[in-house]
Amino acid sequence: TLFAGQLSGKVIANNRNGLSVGGNIKANGMDLKQALTTLAGVERLSGTAAGSLEFLGVGQNENQIMRSLSGKGSLDVGKGLISGFDLDRLMGRGKGSGGTTVFNSLTASFTIDQGVLTNSDLLMSLKNFRADGTGTVDLGARNIDYLFTPVALRANSGQGISVPVHIKGPWSDPSIKPDLTKVIEAAADVKVKELEDDAKQKVFDKVGNELDTTITDSDQIEDAIKNKLEEEAKKGLLKLFGGD
C-alpha cells in the first residue's frame, strides 16, 4: 500500500558493476497529489490515479540516475483538479472557480529517454472543454516544456475555440501563459483557407461561364474543356459537310 493506493510489481537495485535501479510496476487507486508531492515536489495536480511504469537508471548518485532514466508508462486519472490554473477564466467563461480547474478524467502515455519524459497524447475531459497536451519533462533538470490546448466544445457553433497554454520552466513553479502565437497562427490558417477557397470558386465560376457549364471541382475543368472542344469540332465538321 502506497499513497493511499495499491502498488504491485518489482523494483531492483543492483550494485555489482556500478549502481543501477529499475522496475516494472503498476498502481491503482493512488492519491496523485501525495505521490507527485513526495516524488517530484509537484503540488498542483490532484486526483485518484491508476497507471504503469517501466524504468531503468544508472549512476552513482540520484542526479546521475535521474538523468540516465529510460522507460515508458501510462496514467489514468479520474475526477481531479489543477490548482493555480483557472481554465474557465482563461477561456472567458465567467469568474471561474477561484484559481483551480476541475476535470472529469485525464489519460496519457509517455516514454523516457536520457532522463527526459516525452508525452504526445494527453487528453483531459472537462464539463465544457476538451484539452490535449504534448511536450517534455526533463526529470534530471526538473524542467517542463509543455503545450496544453483546451478547446471550448460548445463555442463557435459547436466547432470549438482553442487557446493553447504554454507551461515552461522549473516544474516546482513553471510559467503558465496563453500561447498567443499559436492562436494567431490558427486564425491565420483559417483566413488563408477561406481566401484560397474564395479564389478557387471564382476560377470555377469564370471557367464555367466560358464553357457554359457548372464546375464544382478542379478535376472537372479538364473534362469540361475536352467536351467543349469536341462540341466545337462537331459543329465545324457539320458546317464543312453542309449540315446545320
PDB file of C-alpha atoms in Angstrom:
ATOM      1  CA  THR A   1       0.000   0.000   0.000  1.00  0.00           C
ATOM      2  CA  LEU A   2       1.433   3.386  -1.027  1.00  0.00           C
ATOM      3  CA  PHE A   3      -0.009   6.911  -1.292  1.00  0.00           C
ATOM      4  CA  ALA A   4      -3.453   5.600  -0.254  1.00  0.00           C
ATOM      5  CA  GLY A   5      -3.486   3.125  -3.164  1.00  0.00           C
ATOM      6  CA  GLN A   6      -2.150  -0.268  -4.225  1.00  0.00           C
ATOM      7  CA  LEU A   7       1.231  -0.791  -5.873  1.00  0.00           C
ATOM      8  CA  SER A   8       2.324  -4.092  -7.427  1.00  0.00           C
ATOM      9  CA  GLY A   9       5.336  -5.270  -9.410  1.00  0.00           C
ATOM     10  CA  LYS A  10       9.053  -5.222  -8.724  1.00  0.00           C
ATOM     11  CA  VAL A  11      11.874  -2.731  -8.157  1.00  0.00           C
ATOM     12  CA  ILE A  12      15.504  -3.866  -8.461  1.00  0.00           C
ATOM     13  CA  ALA A  13      18.717  -2.209  -7.245  1.00  0.00           C
ATOM     14  CA  ASN A  14      21.990  -3.715  -8.476  1.00  0.00           C
ATOM     15  CA  ASN A  15      25.405  -2.549  -7.246  1.00  0.00           C
ATOM     16  CA  ARG A  16      27.687  -5.272  -8.577  1.00  0.00           C
ATOM     17  CA  ASN A  17      29.131  -3.375 -11.572  1.00  0.00           C
ATOM     18  CA  GLY A  18      28.057   0.174 -10.727  1.00  0.00           C
ATOM     19  CA  LEU A  19      24.704   1.128  -9.271  1.00  0.00           C
ATOM     20  CA  SER A  20      21.596   0.601 -11.392  1.00  0.00           C
ATOM     21  CA  VAL A  21      17.930   0.774 -10.447  1.00  0.00           C
ATOM     22  CA  GLY A  22      14.952  -0.411 -12.423  1.00  0.00           C
ATOM     23  CA  GLY A  23      11.403  -1.558 -12.089  1.00  0.00           C
ATOM     24  CA  ASN A  24       8.159  -2.657 -13.646  1.00  0.00           C
ATOM     25  CA  ILE A  25       5.233  -1.550 -11.515  1.00  0.00           C
ATOM     26  CA  LYS A  26       1.503  -0.952 -11.686  1.00  0.00           C
ATOM     27  CA  ALA A  27      -0.535   1.384  -9.496  1.00  0.00           C
ATOM     28  CA  ASN A  28      -4.240   1.586  -8.729  1.00  0.00           C
ATOM     29  CA  GLY A  29      -6.286   3.982  -6.595  1.00  0.00           C
ATOM     30  CA  MET A  30      -3.320   6.159  -5.683  1.00  0.00           C
ATOM     31  CA  ASP A  31      -3.562   9.723  -4.378  1.00  0.00           C
ATOM     32  CA  LEU A  32      -1.875  11.633  -7.199  1.00  0.00           C
ATOM     33  CA  LYS A  33      -1.117  14.730  -5.158  1.00  0.00           C
ATOM     34  CA  GLN A  34       0.569  12.703  -2.407  1.00  0.00           C
ATOM     35  CA  ALA A  35       2.654  10.830  -4.968  1.00  0.00           C
ATOM     36  CA  LEU A  36       3.723  13.877  -7.004  1.00  0.00           C
ATOM     37  CA  THR A  37       4.453  15.979  -3.915  1.00  0.00           C
ATOM     38  CA  THR A  38       6.652  13.275  -2.409  1.00  0.00           C
ATOM     39  CA  LEU A  39       8.413  12.157  -5.579  1.00  0.00           C
ATOM     40  CA  ALA A  40       8.711  15.412  -7.520  1.00  0.00           C
ATOM     41  CA  GLY A  41       7.687  18.343  -5.343  1.00  0.00           C
ATOM     42  CA  VAL A  42       4.655  18.984  -7.592  1.00  0.00           C
ATOM     43  CA  GLU A  43       1.558  20.045  -5.662  1.00  0.00           C
ATOM     44  CA  ARG A  44      -0.732  21.459  -8.368  1.00  0.00           C
ATOM     45  CA  LEU A  45      -2.312  18.228  -9.633  1.00  0.00           C
ATOM     46  CA  SER A  46      -4.628  16.046  -7.558  1.00  0.00           C
ATOM     47  CA  GLY A  47      -6.958  13.121  -8.167  1.00  0.00           C
ATOM     48  CA  THR A  48      -7.129   9.330  -7.880  1.00  0.00           C
ATOM     49  CA  ALA A  49      -4.840   7.643 -10.387  1.00  0.00           C
ATOM     50  CA  ALA A  50      -4.035   4.299 -11.951  1.00  0.00           C
ATOM     51  CA  GLY A  51      -1.020   3.682 -14.140  1.00  0.00           C
ATOM     52  CA  SER A  52       2.025   1.685 -15.088  1.00  0.00           C
ATOM     53  CA  LEU A  53       5.752   2.390 -15.224  1.00  0.00           C
ATOM     54  CA  GLU A  54       8.803   0.570 -16.577  1.00  0.00           C
ATOM     55  CA  PHE A  55      12.132   2.271 -15.879  1.00  0.00           C
ATOM     56  CA  LEU A  56      15.888   1.815 -15.697  1.00  0.00           C
ATOM     57  CA  GLY A  57      18.539   4.220 -14.446  1.00  0.00           C
ATOM     58  CA  VAL A  58      22.301   4.001 -13.884  1.00  0.00           C
ATOM     59  CA  GLY A  59      24.582   6.231 -11.810  1.00  0.00           C
ATOM     60  CA  GLN A  60      26.474   6.778  -8.591  1.00  0.00           C
ATOM     61  CA  ASN A  61      24.025   9.337  -7.185  1.00  0.00           C
ATOM     62  CA  GLU A  62      20.426  10.493  -7.561  1.00  0.00           C
ATOM     63  CA  ASN A  63      21.265  13.179 -10.130  1.00  0.00           C
ATOM     64  CA  GLN A  64      23.095  10.749 -12.425  1.00  0.00           C
ATOM     65  CA  ILE A  65      20.344   8.164 -12.139  1.00  0.00           C
ATOM     66  CA  MET A  66      17.583  10.672 -12.942  1.00  0.00           C
ATOM     67  CA  ARG A  67      19.481  11.995 -15.977  1.00  0.00           C
ATOM     68  CA  SER A  68      20.023   8.471 -17.314  1.00  0.00           C
ATOM     69  CA  LEU A  69      16.463   7.177 -16.934  1.00  0.00           C
ATOM     70  CA  SER A  70      14.795   5.263 -19.756  1.00  0.00           C
ATOM     71  CA  GLY A  71      11.412   3.584 -19.887  1.00  0.00           C
ATOM     72  CA  LYS A  72       7.721   4.041 -20.601  1.00  0.00           C
ATOM     73  CA  GLY A  73       4.403   4.291 -18.808  1.00  0.00           C
ATOM     74  CA  SER A  74       0.804   5.443 -18.731  1.00  0.00           C
ATOM     75  CA  LEU A  75      -1.511   7.388 -16.456  1.00  0.00           C
ATOM     76  CA  ASP A  76      -5.284   7.267 -15.996  1.00  0.00           C
ATOM     77  CA  VAL A  77      -6.846   9.740 -13.557  1.00  0.00           C
ATOM     78  CA  GLY A  78     -10.485  10.038 -12.597  1.00  0.00           C
ATOM     79  CA  LYS A  79     -12.047  13.286 -11.443  1.00  0.00           C
ATOM     80  CA  GLY A  80      -9.464  15.736 -10.110  1.00  0.00           C
ATOM     81  CA  LEU A  81      -8.249  19.316 -10.179  1.00  0.00           C
ATOM     82  CA  ILE A  82      -5.320  21.538 -11.128  1.00  0.00           C
ATOM     83  CA  SER A  83      -4.622  24.332  -8.674  1.00  0.00           C
ATOM     84  CA  GLY A  84      -3.286  27.707  -9.794  1.00  0.00           C
ATOM     85  CA  PHE A  85      -4.783  27.310 -13.272  1.00  0.00           C
ATOM     86  CA  ASP A  86      -8.320  28.536 -13.970  1.00  0.00           C
ATOM     87  CA  LEU A  87      -9.422  27.216 -17.349  1.00  0.00           C
ATOM     88  CA  ASP A  88     -12.882  28.822 -17.191  1.00  0.00           C
ATOM     89  CA  ARG A  89     -11.373  32.274 -16.696  1.00  0.00           C
ATOM     90  CA  LEU A  90      -8.757  31.674 -19.391  1.00  0.00           C
ATOM     91  CA  MET A  91     -11.462  30.792 -21.919  1.00  0.00           C
ATOM     92  CA  GLY A  92     -13.567  33.809 -20.921  1.00  0.00           C
ATOM     93  CA  ARG A  93     -16.438  31.907 -19.319  1.00  0.00           C
ATOM     94  CA  GLY A  94     -17.262  33.974 -16.249  1.00  0.00           C
ATOM     95  CA  LYS A  95     -15.467  34.231 -12.919  1.00  0.00           C
ATOM     96  CA  GLY A  96     -14.113  30.698 -12.962  1.00  0.00           C
ATOM     97  CA  SER A  97     -13.537  28.543  -9.911  1.00  0.00           C
ATOM     98  CA  GLY A  98     -11.141  30.512  -7.749  1.00  0.00           C
ATOM     99  CA  GLY A  99      -7.853  29.626  -9.417  1.00  0.00           C
ATOM    100  CA  THR A 100      -8.486  25.902  -9.988  1.00  0.00           C
ATOM    101  CA  THR A 101      -9.562  23.725 -12.901  1.00  0.00           C
ATOM    102  CA  VAL A 102     -11.788  20.729 -12.155  1.00  0.00           C
ATOM    103  CA  PHE A 103     -11.600  17.874 -14.688  1.00  0.00           C
ATOM    104  CA  ASN A 104     -13.597  14.667 -15.148  1.00  0.00           C
ATOM    105  CA  SER A 105     -10.784  12.467 -16.451  1.00  0.00           C
ATOM    106  CA  LEU A 106      -7.189  12.582 -17.630  1.00  0.00           C
ATOM    107  CA  THR A 107      -5.257   9.985 -19.651  1.00  0.00           C
ATOM    108  CA  ALA A 108      -1.722   9.985 -21.038  1.00  0.00           C
ATOM    109  CA  SER A 109       1.113   7.708 -22.082  1.00  0.00           C
ATOM    110  CA  PHE A 110       4.801   8.555 -22.163  1.00  0.00           C
ATOM    111  CA  THR A 111       8.326   7.416 -22.936  1.00  0.00           C
ATOM    112  CA  ILE A 112      11.555   8.285 -21.111  1.00  0.00           C
ATOM    113  CA  ASP A 113      14.962   8.641 -22.753  1.00  0.00           C
ATOM    114  CA  GLN A 114      18.118  10.024 -21.115  1.00  0.00           C
ATOM    115  CA  GLY A 115      16.039  11.383 -18.254  1.00  0.00           C
ATOM    116  CA  VAL A 116      13.579  13.256 -20.477  1.00  0.00           C
ATOM    117  CA  LEU A 117       9.927  12.219 -20.360  1.00  0.00           C
ATOM    118  CA  THR A 118       8.025  12.804 -23.612  1.00  0.00           C
ATOM    119  CA  ASN A 119       4.241  12.779 -23.981  1.00  0.00           C
ATOM    120  CA  SER A 120       2.143  13.496 -27.079  1.00  0.00           C
ATOM    121  CA  ASP A 121      -1.331  12.130 -26.301  1.00  0.00           C
ATOM    122  CA  LEU A 122      -2.569  13.721 -23.092  1.00  0.00           C
ATOM    123  CA  LEU A 123      -6.364  14.019 -23.104  1.00  0.00           C
ATOM    124  CA  MET A 124      -8.294  15.800 -20.369  1.00  0.00           C
ATOM    125  CA  SER A 125     -12.085  15.816 -20.296  1.00  0.00           C
ATOM    126  CA  LEU A 126     -13.990  18.652 -18.583  1.00  0.00           C
ATOM    127  CA  LYS A 127     -17.622  19.748 -18.432  1.00  0.00           C
ATOM    128  CA  ASN A 128     -17.432  22.298 -21.261  1.00  0.00           C
ATOM    129  CA  PHE A 129     -13.965  21.616 -22.631  1.00  0.00           C
ATOM    130  CA  ARG A 130     -11.593  19.056 -24.042  1.00  0.00           C
ATOM    131  CA  ALA A 131      -7.872  19.571 -23.551  1.00  0.00           C
ATOM    132  CA  ASP A 132      -4.960  17.967 -25.394  1.00  0.00           C
ATOM    133  CA  GLY A 133      -1.330  18.076 -24.373  1.00  0.00           C
ATOM    134  CA  THR A 134       2.118  17.431 -25.791  1.00  0.00           C
ATOM    135  CA  GLY A 135       5.607  18.192 -24.554  1.00  0.00           C
ATOM    136  CA  THR A 136       8.541  17.132 -22.423  1.00  0.00           C
ATOM    137  CA  VAL A 137       9.503  16.939 -18.756  1.00  0.00           C
ATOM    138  CA  ASP A 138      13.233  16.862 -18.003  1.00  0.00           C
ATOM    139  CA  LEU A 139      13.391  14.635 -14.910  1.00  0.00           C
ATOM    140  CA  GLY A 140      17.079  15.316 -14.308  1.00  0.00           C
ATOM    141  CA  ALA A 141      16.976  19.101 -14.653  1.00  0.00           C
ATOM    142  CA  ARG A 142      13.424  19.237 -13.225  1.00  0.00           C
ATOM    143  CA  ASN A 143      12.172  21.443 -16.056  1.00  0.00           C
ATOM    144  CA  ILE A 144       8.987  21.277 -18.092  1.00  0.00           C
ATOM    145  CA  ASP A 145       8.189  22.464 -21.615  1.00  0.00           C
ATOM    146  CA  TYR A 146       4.590  21.567 -22.387  1.00  0.00           C
ATOM    147  CA  LEU A 147       1.826  22.831 -24.663  1.00  0.00           C
ATOM    148  CA  PHE A 148      -1.654  22.360 -23.211  1.00  0.00           C
ATOM    149  CA  THR A 149      -4.517  23.106 -25.626  1.00  0.00           C
ATOM    150  CA  PRO A 150      -8.053  23.402 -24.212  1.00  0.00           C
ATOM    151  CA  VAL A 151     -10.974  23.535 -26.648  1.00  0.00           C
ATOM    152  CA  ALA A 152     -14.329  25.105 -25.721  1.00  0.00           C
ATOM    153  CA  LEU A 153     -16.643  22.444 -27.149  1.00  0.00           C
ATOM    154  CA  ARG A 154     -19.852  24.491 -27.266  1.00  0.00           C
ATOM    155  CA  ALA A 155     -18.344  27.650 -28.765  1.00  0.00           C
ATOM    156  CA  ASN A 156     -18.203  28.686 -32.430  1.00  0.00           C
ATOM    157  CA  SER A 157     -21.403  26.817 -33.360  1.00  0.00           C
ATOM    158  CA  GLY A 158     -20.031  23.583 -31.993  1.00  0.00           C
ATOM    159  CA  GLN A 159     -16.716  23.828 -33.908  1.00  0.00           C
ATOM    160  CA  GLY A 160     -14.833  24.803 -30.755  1.00  0.00           C
ATOM    161  CA  ILE A 161     -12.443  27.598 -29.846  1.00  0.00           C
ATOM    162  CA  SER A 162      -8.944  26.736 -28.624  1.00  0.00           C
ATOM    163  CA  VAL A 163      -6.469  28.796 -26.620  1.00  0.00           C
ATOM    164  CA  PRO A 164      -3.138  26.921 -26.297  1.00  0.00           C
ATOM    165  CA  VAL A 165      -1.329  27.361 -22.979  1.00  0.00           C
ATOM    166  CA  HIS A 166       2.465  27.091 -22.765  1.00  0.00           C
ATOM    167  CA  ILE A 167       3.758  25.639 -19.500  1.00  0.00           C
ATOM    168  CA  LYS A 168       7.505  26.184 -19.225  1.00  0.00           C
ATOM    169  CA  GLY A 169      10.194  26.411 -16.568  1.00  0.00           C
ATOM    170  CA  PRO A 170      11.088  24.601 -13.330  1.00  0.00           C
ATOM    171  CA  TRP A 171       8.361  22.117 -12.518  1.00  0.00           C
ATOM    172  CA  SER A 172       8.018  23.426  -8.956  1.00  0.00           C
ATOM    173  CA  ASP A 173       6.941  26.858 -10.243  1.00  0.00           C
ATOM    174  CA  PRO A 174       6.512  26.910 -14.041  1.00  0.00           C
ATOM    175  CA  SER A 175       5.323  29.847 -16.110  1.00  0.00           C
ATOM    176  CA  ILE A 176       1.750  29.242 -17.332  1.00  0.00           C
ATOM    177  CA  LYS A 177       0.782  31.610 -20.154  1.00  0.00           C
ATOM    178  CA  PRO A 178      -1.622  31.552 -23.124  1.00  0.00           C
ATOM    179  CA  ASP A 179       0.384  30.988 -26.308  1.00  0.00           C
ATOM    180  CA  LEU A 180      -0.941  33.863 -28.411  1.00  0.00           C
ATOM    181  CA  THR A 181       1.414  32.927 -31.237  1.00  0.00           C
ATOM    182  CA  LYS A 182      -0.458  29.643 -31.689  1.00  0.00           C
ATOM    183  CA  VAL A 183      -3.800  31.458 -31.574  1.00  0.00           C
ATOM    184  CA  ILE A 184      -2.675  33.913 -34.269  1.00  0.00           C
ATOM    185  CA  GLU A 185      -1.242  31.109 -36.420  1.00  0.00           C
ATOM    186  CA  ALA A 186      -4.502  29.146 -36.158  1.00  0.00           C
ATOM    187  CA  ALA A 187      -6.548  32.227 -37.090  1.00  0.00           C
ATOM    188  CA  ALA A 188      -4.207  32.970 -39.995  1.00  0.00           C
ATOM    189  CA  ASP A 189      -4.505  29.398 -41.284  1.00  0.00           C
ATOM    190  CA  VAL A 190      -8.303  29.684 -41.253  1.00  0.00           C
ATOM    191  CA  LYS A 191      -8.152  33.038 -43.093  1.00  0.00           C
ATOM    192  CA  VAL A 192      -5.745  31.691 -45.719  1.00  0.00           C
ATOM    193  CA  LYS A 193      -8.008  28.683 -46.268  1.00  0.00           C
ATOM    194  CA  GLU A 194     -11.001  30.995 -46.704  1.00  0.00           C
ATOM    195  CA  LEU A 195      -9.100  33.117 -49.244  1.00  0.00           C
ATOM    196  CA  GLU A 196      -7.956  30.012 -51.121  1.00  0.00           C
ATOM    197  CA  ASP A 197     -11.498  28.643 -51.264  1.00  0.00           C
ATOM    198  CA  ASP A 198     -12.851  32.016 -52.430  1.00  0.00           C
ATOM    199  CA  ALA A 199     -10.220  32.327 -55.182  1.00  0.00           C
ATOM    200  CA  LYS A 200     -10.811  28.750 -56.310  1.00  0.00           C
ATOM    201  CA  GLN A 201     -14.569  29.317 -56.519  1.00  0.00           C
ATOM    202  CA  LYS A 202     -14.040  32.422 -58.665  1.00  0.00           C
ATOM    203  CA  VAL A 203     -11.936  30.372 -61.090  1.00  0.00           C
ATOM    204  CA  PHE A 204     -14.629  27.687 -61.223  1.00  0.00           C
ATOM    205  CA  ASP A 205     -17.294  30.329 -61.939  1.00  0.00           C
ATOM    206  CA  LYS A 206     -15.199  32.024 -64.649  1.00  0.00           C
ATOM    207  CA  VAL A 207     -14.313  28.801 -66.444  1.00  0.00           C
ATOM    208  CA  GLY A 208     -17.871  27.559 -66.098  1.00  0.00           C
ATOM    209  CA  ASN A 209     -19.257  30.732 -67.694  1.00  0.00           C
ATOM    210  CA  GLU A 210     -16.794  30.470 -70.583  1.00  0.00           C
ATOM    211  CA  LEU A 211     -17.634  26.817 -71.211  1.00  0.00           C
ATOM    212  CA  ASP A 212     -21.351  27.203 -70.430  1.00  0.00           C
ATOM    213  CA  THR A 213     -21.331  24.546 -67.701  1.00  0.00           C
ATOM    214  CA  THR A 214     -21.215  24.215 -63.928  1.00  0.00           C
ATOM    215  CA  ILE A 215     -17.877  23.342 -62.305  1.00  0.00           C
ATOM    216  CA  THR A 216     -17.538  22.487 -58.617  1.00  0.00           C
ATOM    217  CA  ASP A 217     -14.156  20.705 -58.608  1.00  0.00           C
ATOM    218  CA  SER A 218     -10.794  21.324 -60.266  1.00  0.00           C
ATOM    219  CA  ASP A 219     -10.839  17.802 -61.747  1.00  0.00           C
ATOM    220  CA  GLN A 220     -13.894  18.805 -63.810  1.00  0.00           C
ATOM    221  CA  ILE A 221     -12.080  21.595 -65.661  1.00  0.00           C
ATOM    222  CA  GLU A 222     -10.098  19.280 -67.959  1.00  0.00           C
ATOM    223  CA  ASP A 223     -13.203  17.231 -68.797  1.00  0.00           C
ATOM    224  CA  ALA A 224     -15.233  20.379 -69.463  1.00  0.00           C
ATOM    225  CA  ILE A 225     -12.581  21.720 -71.857  1.00  0.00           C
ATOM    226  CA  LYS A 226     -12.419  18.382 -73.707  1.00  0.00           C
ATOM    227  CA  ASN A 227     -16.203  18.309 -74.028  1.00  0.00           C
ATOM    228  CA  LYS A 228     -16.257  21.896 -75.313  1.00  0.00           C
ATOM    229  CA  LEU A 229     -13.549  21.143 -77.910  1.00  0.00           C
ATOM    230  CA  GLU A 230     -15.410  18.023 -79.059  1.00  0.00           C
ATOM    231  CA  GLU A 231     -18.598  20.039 -79.368  1.00  0.00           C
ATOM    232  CA  GLU A 232     -16.889  22.782 -81.419  1.00  0.00           C
ATOM    233  CA  ALA A 233     -15.199  20.166 -83.601  1.00  0.00           C
ATOM    234  CA  LYS A 234     -18.538  18.517 -84.355  1.00  0.00           C
ATOM    235  CA  LYS A 235     -20.020  21.888 -85.286  1.00  0.00           C
ATOM    236  CA  GLY A 236     -17.060  22.536 -87.594  1.00  0.00           C
ATOM    237  CA  LEU A 237     -17.469  19.185 -89.322  1.00  0.00           C
ATOM    238  CA  LEU A 238     -21.189  19.740 -89.801  1.00  0.00           C
ATOM    239  CA  LYS A 239     -20.530  23.098 -91.458  1.00  0.00           C
ATOM    240  CA  LEU A 240     -17.812  21.548 -93.615  1.00  0.00           C
ATOM    241  CA  PHE A 241     -20.262  18.957 -94.943  1.00  0.00           C
ATOM    242  CA  GLY A 242     -23.114  21.413 -95.308  1.00  0.00           C
ATOM    243  CA  GLY A 243     -25.020  20.468 -92.166  1.00  0.00           C
ATOM    244  CA  ASP A 244     -26.863  22.867 -89.775  1.00  0.00           C
TER     245      ASP A 244
END
